[in-house]
Structure formats: C-alpha cells, structure tokens
PDB file of C-alpha atoms in Angstrom:
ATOM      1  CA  UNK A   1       0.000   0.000   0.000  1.00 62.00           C
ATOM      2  CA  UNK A   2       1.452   3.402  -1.308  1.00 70.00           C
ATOM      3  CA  UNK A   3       1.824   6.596   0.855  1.00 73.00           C
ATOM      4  CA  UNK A   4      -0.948   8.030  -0.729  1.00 77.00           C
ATOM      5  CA  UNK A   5      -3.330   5.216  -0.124  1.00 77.00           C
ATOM      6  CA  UNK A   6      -2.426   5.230   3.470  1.00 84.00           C
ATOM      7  CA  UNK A   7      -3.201   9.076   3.676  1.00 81.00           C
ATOM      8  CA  UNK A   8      -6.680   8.757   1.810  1.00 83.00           C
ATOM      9  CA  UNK A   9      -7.616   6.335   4.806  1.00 83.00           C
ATOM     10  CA  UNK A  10      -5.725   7.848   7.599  1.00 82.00           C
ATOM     11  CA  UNK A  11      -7.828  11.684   6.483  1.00 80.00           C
ATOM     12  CA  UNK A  12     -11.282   9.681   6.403  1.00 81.00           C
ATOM     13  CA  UNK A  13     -10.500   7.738   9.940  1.00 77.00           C
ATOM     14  CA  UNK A  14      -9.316  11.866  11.623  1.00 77.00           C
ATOM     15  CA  UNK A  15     -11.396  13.972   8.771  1.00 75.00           C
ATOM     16  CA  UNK A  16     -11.556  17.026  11.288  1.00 69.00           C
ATOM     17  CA  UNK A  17     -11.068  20.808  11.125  1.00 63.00           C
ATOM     18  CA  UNK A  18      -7.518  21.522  10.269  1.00 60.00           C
ATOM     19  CA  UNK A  19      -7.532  25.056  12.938  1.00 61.00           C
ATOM     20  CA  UNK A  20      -5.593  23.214  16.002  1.00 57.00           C
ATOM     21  CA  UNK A  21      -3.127  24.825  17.772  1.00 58.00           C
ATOM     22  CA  UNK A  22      -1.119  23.251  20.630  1.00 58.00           C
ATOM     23  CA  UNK A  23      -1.989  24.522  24.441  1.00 63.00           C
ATOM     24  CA  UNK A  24       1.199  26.695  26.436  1.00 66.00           C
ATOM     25  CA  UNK A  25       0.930  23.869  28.587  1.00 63.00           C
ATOM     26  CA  UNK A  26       1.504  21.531  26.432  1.00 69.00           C
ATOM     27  CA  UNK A  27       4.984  23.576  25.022  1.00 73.00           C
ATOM     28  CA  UNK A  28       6.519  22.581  28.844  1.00 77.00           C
ATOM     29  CA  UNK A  29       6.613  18.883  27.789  1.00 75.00           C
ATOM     30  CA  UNK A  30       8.953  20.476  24.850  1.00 77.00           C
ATOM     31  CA  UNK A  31      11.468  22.147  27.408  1.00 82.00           C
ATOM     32  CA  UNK A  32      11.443  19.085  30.061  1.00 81.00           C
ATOM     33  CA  UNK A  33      12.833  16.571  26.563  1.00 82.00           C
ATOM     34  CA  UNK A  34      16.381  18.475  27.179  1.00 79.00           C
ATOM     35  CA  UNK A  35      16.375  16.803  31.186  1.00 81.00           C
ATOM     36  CA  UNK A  36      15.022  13.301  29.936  1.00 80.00           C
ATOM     37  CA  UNK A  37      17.371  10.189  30.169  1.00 80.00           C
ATOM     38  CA  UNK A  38      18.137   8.368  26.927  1.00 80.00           C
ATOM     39  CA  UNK A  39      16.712   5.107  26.989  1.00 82.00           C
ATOM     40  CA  UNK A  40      14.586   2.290  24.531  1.00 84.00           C
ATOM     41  CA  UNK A  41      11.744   4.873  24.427  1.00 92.00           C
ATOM     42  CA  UNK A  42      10.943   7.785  22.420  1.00 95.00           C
ATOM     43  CA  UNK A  43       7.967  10.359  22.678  1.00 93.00           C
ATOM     44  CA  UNK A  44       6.402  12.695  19.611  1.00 94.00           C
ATOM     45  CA  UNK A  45       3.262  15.404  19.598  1.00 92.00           C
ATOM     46  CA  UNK A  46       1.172  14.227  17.105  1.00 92.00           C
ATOM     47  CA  UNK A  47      -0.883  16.497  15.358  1.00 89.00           C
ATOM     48  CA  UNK A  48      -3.594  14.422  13.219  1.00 88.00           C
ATOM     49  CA  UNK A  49      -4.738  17.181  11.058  1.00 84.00           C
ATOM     50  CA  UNK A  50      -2.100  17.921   9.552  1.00 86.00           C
ATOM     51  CA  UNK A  51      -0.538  14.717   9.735  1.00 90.00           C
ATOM     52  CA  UNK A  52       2.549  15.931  11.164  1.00 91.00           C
ATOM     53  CA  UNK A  53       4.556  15.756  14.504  1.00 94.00           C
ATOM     54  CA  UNK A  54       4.727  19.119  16.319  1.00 89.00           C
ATOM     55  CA  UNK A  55       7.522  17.974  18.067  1.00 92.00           C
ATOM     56  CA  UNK A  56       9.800  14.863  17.856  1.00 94.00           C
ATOM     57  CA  UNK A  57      11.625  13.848  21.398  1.00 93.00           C
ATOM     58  CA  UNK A  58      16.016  13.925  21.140  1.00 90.00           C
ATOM     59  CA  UNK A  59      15.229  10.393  22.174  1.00 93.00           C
ATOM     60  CA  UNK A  60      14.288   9.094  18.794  1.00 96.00           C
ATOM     61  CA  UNK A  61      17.528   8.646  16.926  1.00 95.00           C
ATOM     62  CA  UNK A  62      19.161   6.762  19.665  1.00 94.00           C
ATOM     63  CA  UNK A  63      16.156   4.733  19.540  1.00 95.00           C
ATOM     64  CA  UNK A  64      15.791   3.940  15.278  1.00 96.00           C
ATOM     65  CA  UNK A  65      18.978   5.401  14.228  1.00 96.00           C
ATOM     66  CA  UNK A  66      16.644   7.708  11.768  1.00 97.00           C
ATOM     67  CA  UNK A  67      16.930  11.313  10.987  1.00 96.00           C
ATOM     68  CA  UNK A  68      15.115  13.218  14.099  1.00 95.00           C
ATOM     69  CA  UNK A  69      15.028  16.558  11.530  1.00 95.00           C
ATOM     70  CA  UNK A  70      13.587  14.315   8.954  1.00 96.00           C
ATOM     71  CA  UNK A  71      10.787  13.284  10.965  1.00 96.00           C
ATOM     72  CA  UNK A  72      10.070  16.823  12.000  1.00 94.00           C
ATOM     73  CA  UNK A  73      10.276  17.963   8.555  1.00 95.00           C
ATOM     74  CA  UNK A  74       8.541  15.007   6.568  1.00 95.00           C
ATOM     75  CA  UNK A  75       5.726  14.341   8.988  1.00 94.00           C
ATOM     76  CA  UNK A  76       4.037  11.373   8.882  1.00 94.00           C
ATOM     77  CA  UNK A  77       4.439  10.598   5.239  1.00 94.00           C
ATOM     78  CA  UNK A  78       8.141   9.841   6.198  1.00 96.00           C
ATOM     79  CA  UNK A  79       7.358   7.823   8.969  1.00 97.00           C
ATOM     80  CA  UNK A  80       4.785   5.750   6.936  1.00 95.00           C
ATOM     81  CA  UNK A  81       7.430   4.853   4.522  1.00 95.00           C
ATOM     82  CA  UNK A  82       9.099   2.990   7.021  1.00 97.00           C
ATOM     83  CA  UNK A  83       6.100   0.580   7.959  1.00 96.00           C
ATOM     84  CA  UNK A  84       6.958  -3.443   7.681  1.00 95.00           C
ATOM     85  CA  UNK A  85       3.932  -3.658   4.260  1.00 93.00           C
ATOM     86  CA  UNK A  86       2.272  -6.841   6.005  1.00 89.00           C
ATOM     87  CA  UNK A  87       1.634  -4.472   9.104  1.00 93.00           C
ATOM     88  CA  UNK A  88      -0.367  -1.255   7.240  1.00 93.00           C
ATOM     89  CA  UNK A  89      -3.584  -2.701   6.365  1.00 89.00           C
ATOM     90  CA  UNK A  90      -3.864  -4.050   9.530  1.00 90.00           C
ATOM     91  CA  UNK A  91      -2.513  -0.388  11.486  1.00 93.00           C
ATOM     92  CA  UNK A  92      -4.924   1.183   9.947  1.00 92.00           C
ATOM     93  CA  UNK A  93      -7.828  -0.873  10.561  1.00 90.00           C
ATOM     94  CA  UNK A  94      -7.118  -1.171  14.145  1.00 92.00           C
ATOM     95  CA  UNK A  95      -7.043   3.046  13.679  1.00 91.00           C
ATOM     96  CA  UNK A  96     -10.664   2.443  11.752  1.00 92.00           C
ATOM     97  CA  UNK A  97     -11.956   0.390  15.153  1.00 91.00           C
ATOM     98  CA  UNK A  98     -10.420   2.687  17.760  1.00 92.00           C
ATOM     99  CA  UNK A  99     -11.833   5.677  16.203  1.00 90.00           C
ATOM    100  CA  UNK A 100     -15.403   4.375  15.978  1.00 92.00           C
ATOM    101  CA  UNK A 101     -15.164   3.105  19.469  1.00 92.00           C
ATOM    102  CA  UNK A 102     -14.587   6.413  20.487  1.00 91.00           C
ATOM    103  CA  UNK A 103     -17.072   8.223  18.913  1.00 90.00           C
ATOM    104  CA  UNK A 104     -20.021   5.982  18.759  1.00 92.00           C
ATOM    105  CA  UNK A 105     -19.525   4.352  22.427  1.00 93.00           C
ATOM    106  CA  UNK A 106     -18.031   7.081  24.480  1.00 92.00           C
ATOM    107  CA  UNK A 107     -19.226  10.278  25.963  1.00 91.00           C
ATOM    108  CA  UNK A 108     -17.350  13.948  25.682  1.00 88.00           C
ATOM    109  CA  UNK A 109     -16.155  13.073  29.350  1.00 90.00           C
ATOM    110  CA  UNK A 110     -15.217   9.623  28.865  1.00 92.00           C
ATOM    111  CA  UNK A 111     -13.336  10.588  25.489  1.00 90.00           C
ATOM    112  CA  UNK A 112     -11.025  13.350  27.295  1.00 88.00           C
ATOM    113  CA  UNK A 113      -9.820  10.379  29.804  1.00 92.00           C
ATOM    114  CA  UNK A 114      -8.593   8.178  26.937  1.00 93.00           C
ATOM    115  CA  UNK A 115      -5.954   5.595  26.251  1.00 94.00           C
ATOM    116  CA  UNK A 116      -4.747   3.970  23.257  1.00 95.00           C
ATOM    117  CA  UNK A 117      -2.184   1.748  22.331  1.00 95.00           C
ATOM    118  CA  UNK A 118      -1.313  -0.202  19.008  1.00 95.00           C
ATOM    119  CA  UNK A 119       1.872  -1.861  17.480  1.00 95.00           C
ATOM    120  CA  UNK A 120       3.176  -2.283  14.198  1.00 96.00           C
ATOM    121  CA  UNK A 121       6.618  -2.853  13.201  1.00 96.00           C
ATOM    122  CA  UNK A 122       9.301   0.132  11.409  1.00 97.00           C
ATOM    123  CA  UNK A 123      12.495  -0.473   9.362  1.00 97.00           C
ATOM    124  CA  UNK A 124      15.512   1.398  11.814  1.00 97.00           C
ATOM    125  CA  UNK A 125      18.341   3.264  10.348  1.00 96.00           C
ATOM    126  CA  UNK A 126      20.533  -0.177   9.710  1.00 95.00           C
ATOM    127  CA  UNK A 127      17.779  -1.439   7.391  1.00 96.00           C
ATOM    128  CA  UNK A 128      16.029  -3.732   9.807  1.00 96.00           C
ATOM    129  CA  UNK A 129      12.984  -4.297  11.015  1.00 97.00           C
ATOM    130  CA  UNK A 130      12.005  -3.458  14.662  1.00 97.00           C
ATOM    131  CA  UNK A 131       8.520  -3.470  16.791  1.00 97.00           C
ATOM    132  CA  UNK A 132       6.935  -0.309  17.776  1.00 97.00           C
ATOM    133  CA  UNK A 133       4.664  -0.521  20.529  1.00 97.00           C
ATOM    134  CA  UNK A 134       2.636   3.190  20.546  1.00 97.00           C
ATOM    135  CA  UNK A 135       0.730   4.393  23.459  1.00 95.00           C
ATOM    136  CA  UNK A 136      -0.867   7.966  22.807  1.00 95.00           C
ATOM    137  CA  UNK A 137      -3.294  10.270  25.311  1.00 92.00           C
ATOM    138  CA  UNK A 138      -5.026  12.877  23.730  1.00 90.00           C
ATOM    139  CA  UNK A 139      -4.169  16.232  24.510  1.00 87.00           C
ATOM    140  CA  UNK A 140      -6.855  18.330  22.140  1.00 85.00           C
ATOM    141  CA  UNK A 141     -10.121  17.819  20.850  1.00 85.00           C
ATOM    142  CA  UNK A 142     -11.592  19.197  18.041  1.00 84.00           C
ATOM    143  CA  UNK A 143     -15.276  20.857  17.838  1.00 82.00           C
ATOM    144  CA  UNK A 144     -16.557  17.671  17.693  1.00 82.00           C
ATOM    145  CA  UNK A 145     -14.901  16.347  20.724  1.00 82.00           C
ATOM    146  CA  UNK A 146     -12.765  14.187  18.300  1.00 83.00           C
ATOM    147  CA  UNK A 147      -9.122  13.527  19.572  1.00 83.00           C
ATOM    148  CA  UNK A 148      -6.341  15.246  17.178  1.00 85.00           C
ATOM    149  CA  UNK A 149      -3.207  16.141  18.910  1.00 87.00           C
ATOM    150  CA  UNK A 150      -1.997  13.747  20.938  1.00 90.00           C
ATOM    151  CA  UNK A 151       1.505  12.742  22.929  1.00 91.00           C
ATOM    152  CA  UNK A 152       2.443   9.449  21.840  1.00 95.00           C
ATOM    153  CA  UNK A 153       4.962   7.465  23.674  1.00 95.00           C
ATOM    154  CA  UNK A 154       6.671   4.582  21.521  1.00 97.00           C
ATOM    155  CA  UNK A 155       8.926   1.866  23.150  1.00 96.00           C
ATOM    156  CA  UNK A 156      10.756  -0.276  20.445  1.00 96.00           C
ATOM    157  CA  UNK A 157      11.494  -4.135  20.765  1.00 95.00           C
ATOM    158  CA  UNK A 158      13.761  -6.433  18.725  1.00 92.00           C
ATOM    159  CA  UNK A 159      11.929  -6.906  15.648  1.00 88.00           C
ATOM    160  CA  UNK A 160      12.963 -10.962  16.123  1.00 88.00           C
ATOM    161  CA  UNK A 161      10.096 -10.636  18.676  1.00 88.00           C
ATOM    162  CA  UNK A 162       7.158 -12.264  16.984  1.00 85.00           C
ATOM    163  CA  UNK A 163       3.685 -10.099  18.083  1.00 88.00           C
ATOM    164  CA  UNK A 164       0.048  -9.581  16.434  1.00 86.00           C
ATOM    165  CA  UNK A 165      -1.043  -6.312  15.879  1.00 90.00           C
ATOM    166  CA  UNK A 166      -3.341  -5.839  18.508  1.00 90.00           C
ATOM    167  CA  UNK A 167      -4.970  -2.406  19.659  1.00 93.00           C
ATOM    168  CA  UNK A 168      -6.839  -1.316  22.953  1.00 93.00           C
ATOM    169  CA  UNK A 169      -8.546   1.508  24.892  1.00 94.00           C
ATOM    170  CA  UNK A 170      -8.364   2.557  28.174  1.00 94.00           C
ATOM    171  CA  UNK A 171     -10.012   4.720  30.043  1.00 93.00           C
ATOM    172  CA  UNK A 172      -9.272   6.570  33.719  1.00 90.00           C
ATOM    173  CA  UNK A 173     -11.678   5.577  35.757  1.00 89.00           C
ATOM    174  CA  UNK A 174     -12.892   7.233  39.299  1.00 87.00           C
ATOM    175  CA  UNK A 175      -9.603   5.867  41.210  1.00 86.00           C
ATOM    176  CA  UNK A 176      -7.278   7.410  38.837  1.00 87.00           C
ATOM    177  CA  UNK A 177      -6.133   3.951  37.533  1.00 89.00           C
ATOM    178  CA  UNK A 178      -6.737   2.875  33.695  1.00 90.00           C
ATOM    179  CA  UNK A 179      -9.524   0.468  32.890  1.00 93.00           C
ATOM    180  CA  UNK A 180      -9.662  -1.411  29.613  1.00 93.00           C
ATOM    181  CA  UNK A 181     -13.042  -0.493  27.688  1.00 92.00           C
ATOM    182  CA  UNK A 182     -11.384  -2.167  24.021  1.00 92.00           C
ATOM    183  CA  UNK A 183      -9.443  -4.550  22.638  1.00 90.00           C
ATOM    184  CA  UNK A 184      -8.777  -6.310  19.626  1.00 86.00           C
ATOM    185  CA  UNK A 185      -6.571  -8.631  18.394  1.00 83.00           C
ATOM    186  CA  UNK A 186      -6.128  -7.200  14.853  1.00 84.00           C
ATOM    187  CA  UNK A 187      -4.181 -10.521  13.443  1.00 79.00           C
ATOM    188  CA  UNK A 188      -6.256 -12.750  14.405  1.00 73.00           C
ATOM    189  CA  UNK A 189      -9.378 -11.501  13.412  1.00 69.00           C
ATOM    190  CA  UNK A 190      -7.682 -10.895   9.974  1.00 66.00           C
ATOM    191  CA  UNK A 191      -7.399 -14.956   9.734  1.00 66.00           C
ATOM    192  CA  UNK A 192     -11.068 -15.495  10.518  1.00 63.00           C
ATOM    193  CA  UNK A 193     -10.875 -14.239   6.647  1.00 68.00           C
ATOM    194  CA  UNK A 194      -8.022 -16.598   5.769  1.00 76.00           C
ATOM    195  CA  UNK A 195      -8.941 -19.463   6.946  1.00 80.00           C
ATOM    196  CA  UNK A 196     -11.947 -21.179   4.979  1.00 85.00           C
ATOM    197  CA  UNK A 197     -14.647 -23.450   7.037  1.00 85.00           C
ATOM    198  CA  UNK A 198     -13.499 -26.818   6.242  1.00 90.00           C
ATOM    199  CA  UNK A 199     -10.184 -25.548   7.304  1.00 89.00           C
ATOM    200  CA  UNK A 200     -11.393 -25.108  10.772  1.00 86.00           C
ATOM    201  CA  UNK A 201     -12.991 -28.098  10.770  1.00 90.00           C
ATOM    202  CA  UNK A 202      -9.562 -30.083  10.083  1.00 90.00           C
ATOM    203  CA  UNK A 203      -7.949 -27.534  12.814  1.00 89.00           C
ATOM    204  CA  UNK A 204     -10.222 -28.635  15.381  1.00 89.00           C
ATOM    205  CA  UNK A 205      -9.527 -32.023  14.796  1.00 92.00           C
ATOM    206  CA  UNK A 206      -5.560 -31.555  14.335  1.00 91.00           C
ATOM    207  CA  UNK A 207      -5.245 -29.913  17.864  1.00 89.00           C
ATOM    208  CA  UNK A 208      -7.591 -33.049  19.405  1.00 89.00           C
ATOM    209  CA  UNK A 209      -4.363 -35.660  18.259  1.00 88.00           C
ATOM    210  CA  UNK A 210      -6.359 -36.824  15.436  1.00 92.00           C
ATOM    211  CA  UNK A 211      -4.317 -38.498  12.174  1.00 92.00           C
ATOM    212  CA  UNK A 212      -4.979 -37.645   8.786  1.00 93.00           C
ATOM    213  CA  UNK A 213      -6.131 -41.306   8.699  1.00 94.00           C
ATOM    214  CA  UNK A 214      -8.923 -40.300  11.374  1.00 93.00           C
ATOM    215  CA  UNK A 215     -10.086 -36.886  10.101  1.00 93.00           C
ATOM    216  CA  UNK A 216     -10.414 -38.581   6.639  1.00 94.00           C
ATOM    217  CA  UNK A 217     -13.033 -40.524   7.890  1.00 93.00           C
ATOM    218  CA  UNK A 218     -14.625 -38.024  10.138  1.00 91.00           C
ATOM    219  CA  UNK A 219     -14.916 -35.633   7.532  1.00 92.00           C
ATOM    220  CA  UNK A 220     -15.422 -37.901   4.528  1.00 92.00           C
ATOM    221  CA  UNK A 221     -13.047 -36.816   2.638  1.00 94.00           C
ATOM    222  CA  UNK A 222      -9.560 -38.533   1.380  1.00 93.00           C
ATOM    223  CA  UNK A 223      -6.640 -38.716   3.288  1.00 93.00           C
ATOM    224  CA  UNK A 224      -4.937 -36.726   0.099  1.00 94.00           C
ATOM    225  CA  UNK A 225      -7.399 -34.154   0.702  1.00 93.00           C
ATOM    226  CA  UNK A 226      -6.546 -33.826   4.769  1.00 93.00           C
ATOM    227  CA  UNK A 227      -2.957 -33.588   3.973  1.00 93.00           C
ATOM    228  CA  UNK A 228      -3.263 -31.135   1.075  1.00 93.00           C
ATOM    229  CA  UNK A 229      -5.486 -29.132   3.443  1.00 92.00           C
ATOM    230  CA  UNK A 230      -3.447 -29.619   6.288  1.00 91.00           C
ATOM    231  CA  UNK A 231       0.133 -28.100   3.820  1.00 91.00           C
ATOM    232  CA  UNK A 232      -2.542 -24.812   3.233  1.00 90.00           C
ATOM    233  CA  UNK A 233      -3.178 -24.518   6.592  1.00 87.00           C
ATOM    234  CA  UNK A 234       0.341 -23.768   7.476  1.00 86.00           C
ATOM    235  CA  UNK A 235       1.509 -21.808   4.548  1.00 83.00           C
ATOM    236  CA  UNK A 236      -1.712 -19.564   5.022  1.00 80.00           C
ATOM    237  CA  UNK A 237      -0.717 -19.012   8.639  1.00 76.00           C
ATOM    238  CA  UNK A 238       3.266 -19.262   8.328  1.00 71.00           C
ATOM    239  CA  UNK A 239       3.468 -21.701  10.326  1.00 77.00           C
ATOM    240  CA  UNK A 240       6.289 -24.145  10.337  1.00 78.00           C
ATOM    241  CA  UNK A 241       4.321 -27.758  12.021  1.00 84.00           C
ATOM    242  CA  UNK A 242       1.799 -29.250  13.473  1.00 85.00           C
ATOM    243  CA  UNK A 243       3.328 -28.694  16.642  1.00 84.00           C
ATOM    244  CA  UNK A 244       3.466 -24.910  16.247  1.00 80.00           C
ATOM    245  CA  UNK A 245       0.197 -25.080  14.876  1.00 81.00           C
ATOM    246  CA  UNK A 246      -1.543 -27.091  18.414  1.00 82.00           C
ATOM    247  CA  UNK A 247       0.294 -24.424  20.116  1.00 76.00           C
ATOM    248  CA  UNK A 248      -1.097 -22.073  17.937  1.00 72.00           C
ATOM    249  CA  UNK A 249      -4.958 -22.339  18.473  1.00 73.00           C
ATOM    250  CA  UNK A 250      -4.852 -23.522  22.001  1.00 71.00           C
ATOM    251  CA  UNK A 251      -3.117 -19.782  23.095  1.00 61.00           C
ATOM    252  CA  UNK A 252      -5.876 -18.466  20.412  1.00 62.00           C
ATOM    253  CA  UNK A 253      -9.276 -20.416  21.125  1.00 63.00           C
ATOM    254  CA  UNK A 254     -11.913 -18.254  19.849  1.00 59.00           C
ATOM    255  CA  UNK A 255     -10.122 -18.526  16.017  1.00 60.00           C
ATOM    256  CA  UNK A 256     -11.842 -22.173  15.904  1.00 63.00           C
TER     257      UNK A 256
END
C-alpha cells in the first residue's frame, strides 16, 4: 500500500477541522525533553490534522537510528514509509476500530480520559525491522470532541520478537487507575478471513491428536485431501508444524 493510499484512509478515519493549535501547557513537555534520560523509548506530539509531529523527542535517533530533523520535517508521510507492508492494512484498521469506538460508544467526558495503544513494526536506520509498541493520550479535541493532537509514547522491541497487531482503549476511571473499555486482536481476526470453514474443521480435529487417517473418515473426505489441506493450513498461517500449529490455536481459542 502506497503513501498516498495510506493518507486517503488515515484523512477519512481523523477527517476534522484543520484550525488546532497546541496549548502553552503543552509547550513545557517540549522544554522538560532536554532533562530526559536516553533510553529504549521515544515520545512525539502528534498532530492528526495535519498529519505531522509538532515535536519529535532527542530520544528518537538513539532509539531507530533515523533522521530526528527528517521526521520533524517530513511528517508522517516519512514515517509511513518505514512501515513493515504486512503491518499497514492491519494499522490502519485497528485506527478504523479505535476511532469508531470512540465516537459511537463514548461520551465527551469519557473521550477526554482516553488511552490507546497499538503496534506495528518500522524499518531502523541499519535497514532492519524493529517493533513499535505506541501508546498515545489525547491532549486536544476538536469541535466535535474528536481527539487530534496527541503525545504518543513509543517503546521499540527487537523486531525478532514475533507479536500480532493488537490495539486497545483505556479509560481513567474514578480511582485514577486505567480500565480497559477495548481490545482487539487485529491478526487474528484478519485470519477469521483466511482461513476457509473446512479448514477449521480439520484444525479442530488436528489440535484433538487426530491423524490424517482419522479426520479422513470423520470428515469424509480422502486422506490426500486432509494432507493437502493440512500443507494450506500452514503456509496460510506461516506456520512451520503441526506442533506450532496445536500451540497455535490452544493460546488463540476463539479462532476455531
């Protein structure tokens, strides 16, 4: 998915008035960056609409080994271009979900106590691929009580690390602690798409220590026709065996 396919969904999921200007207060979190300790965490002030950053912590070279003035400069076209292509389509739909959470489900109250958090996964300055966990409060609302600046706080993992894409709201609740209202796993719900019927059937049987021998008969079907099945099964999920596969679907029950 191009940049500018990405930015025709990303305006239609924060379509807002473009008029936002950051709060003084907000300016202090800009002067406090210079006392900060470097560590595996960076920080930006994201400014949805004009899909830019208003400000970029020190932090974030240390932590990607990317241009910090590029970042500033470019926005969020540049940082786009650095998404792992398997991870966009499902970034943005967990951005479709989170949005229409929060305006269909929440109040003006409830939506100015938020927290979100996705992850997705960026190619670093040495060409590799790392994980991006993002957690972002909102800071501004527009006149629709839609969030659209935002600090978002991004802690970066080995990209070796194998994680779905999963997204979640929180809100803070009466005793000032965060309560999860949301959460989806996005890559899993993507393979209730991939993963045809007769498929599941087979799965259910797999992880139950049936042989091909046995499903064949259950299912009525040849044994050719369990194995070929069973061979699509774990290309479509990139799975290596029927061992990872077991282990697979019991940590993810409600897939079957």
């Amino acid at each position: 998915m191009q940049n500018n396919q990405i930015k025709s969904v990303y305006n239609e999921i924060f379509e807002t008035y473009p008029k936002v200007e950051l709060e003084d207060h907000i300016k202090k979190l800009i002067e406090l960056d210079h006392f900060f300790p470097y560590n595996s965490t960076f920080y930006c002030l994201t400014n949805t609409a004009n899909k830019r950053f208003d400000y970029v912590s020190r932090n974030f070279t240390a932590c990607t080994g990317l241009s910090r003035n590029k970042m500033i400069a470019d926005g969020m076209d540049f940082y786009w271009s650095l998404f792992h292509p398997e991870d966009i389509k499902l970034w943005l739909k967990s951005l479709q979900n989170l949005m229409a959470f929060t305006m269909n489900e929440l109040d003006d109250d409830q939506r100015k106590r938020m927290n979100y958090t996705w992850n997705y996964r960026i190619k670093n300055g040495n060409g590799l691929y790392v994980n991006i966990i993002q957690n972002t409060t909102p800071l501004q609302f527009d006149e629709t009580n839609k969030p659209i600046i935002g600090m978002a706080h991004y802690t970066v993992l080995n990209g070796e690390i194998q994680m779905d894409i999963c997204a979640s709201a929180k809100i803070l609740n009466e005793h000032k602690e965060y309560e999860t209202l949301y959460y989806e796993n996005m890559s899993s719900a993507n393979l209730l798409g991939v993963i045809s019927n007769r498929e599941r059937d087979i799965i259910r049987l797999i992880i139950t220590k049936n042989t091909s021998e046995v499903i064949a008969d259950k299912l009525n079907i040849s044994v050719h026709t369990v194995n070929t099945h069973r061979r699509n099964i774990l290309k479509k999920l990139n799975i290596d065996s029927t061992f990872e596969l077991v282990n697979y679907f019991k940590n993810n029950p409600k897939l079957i």
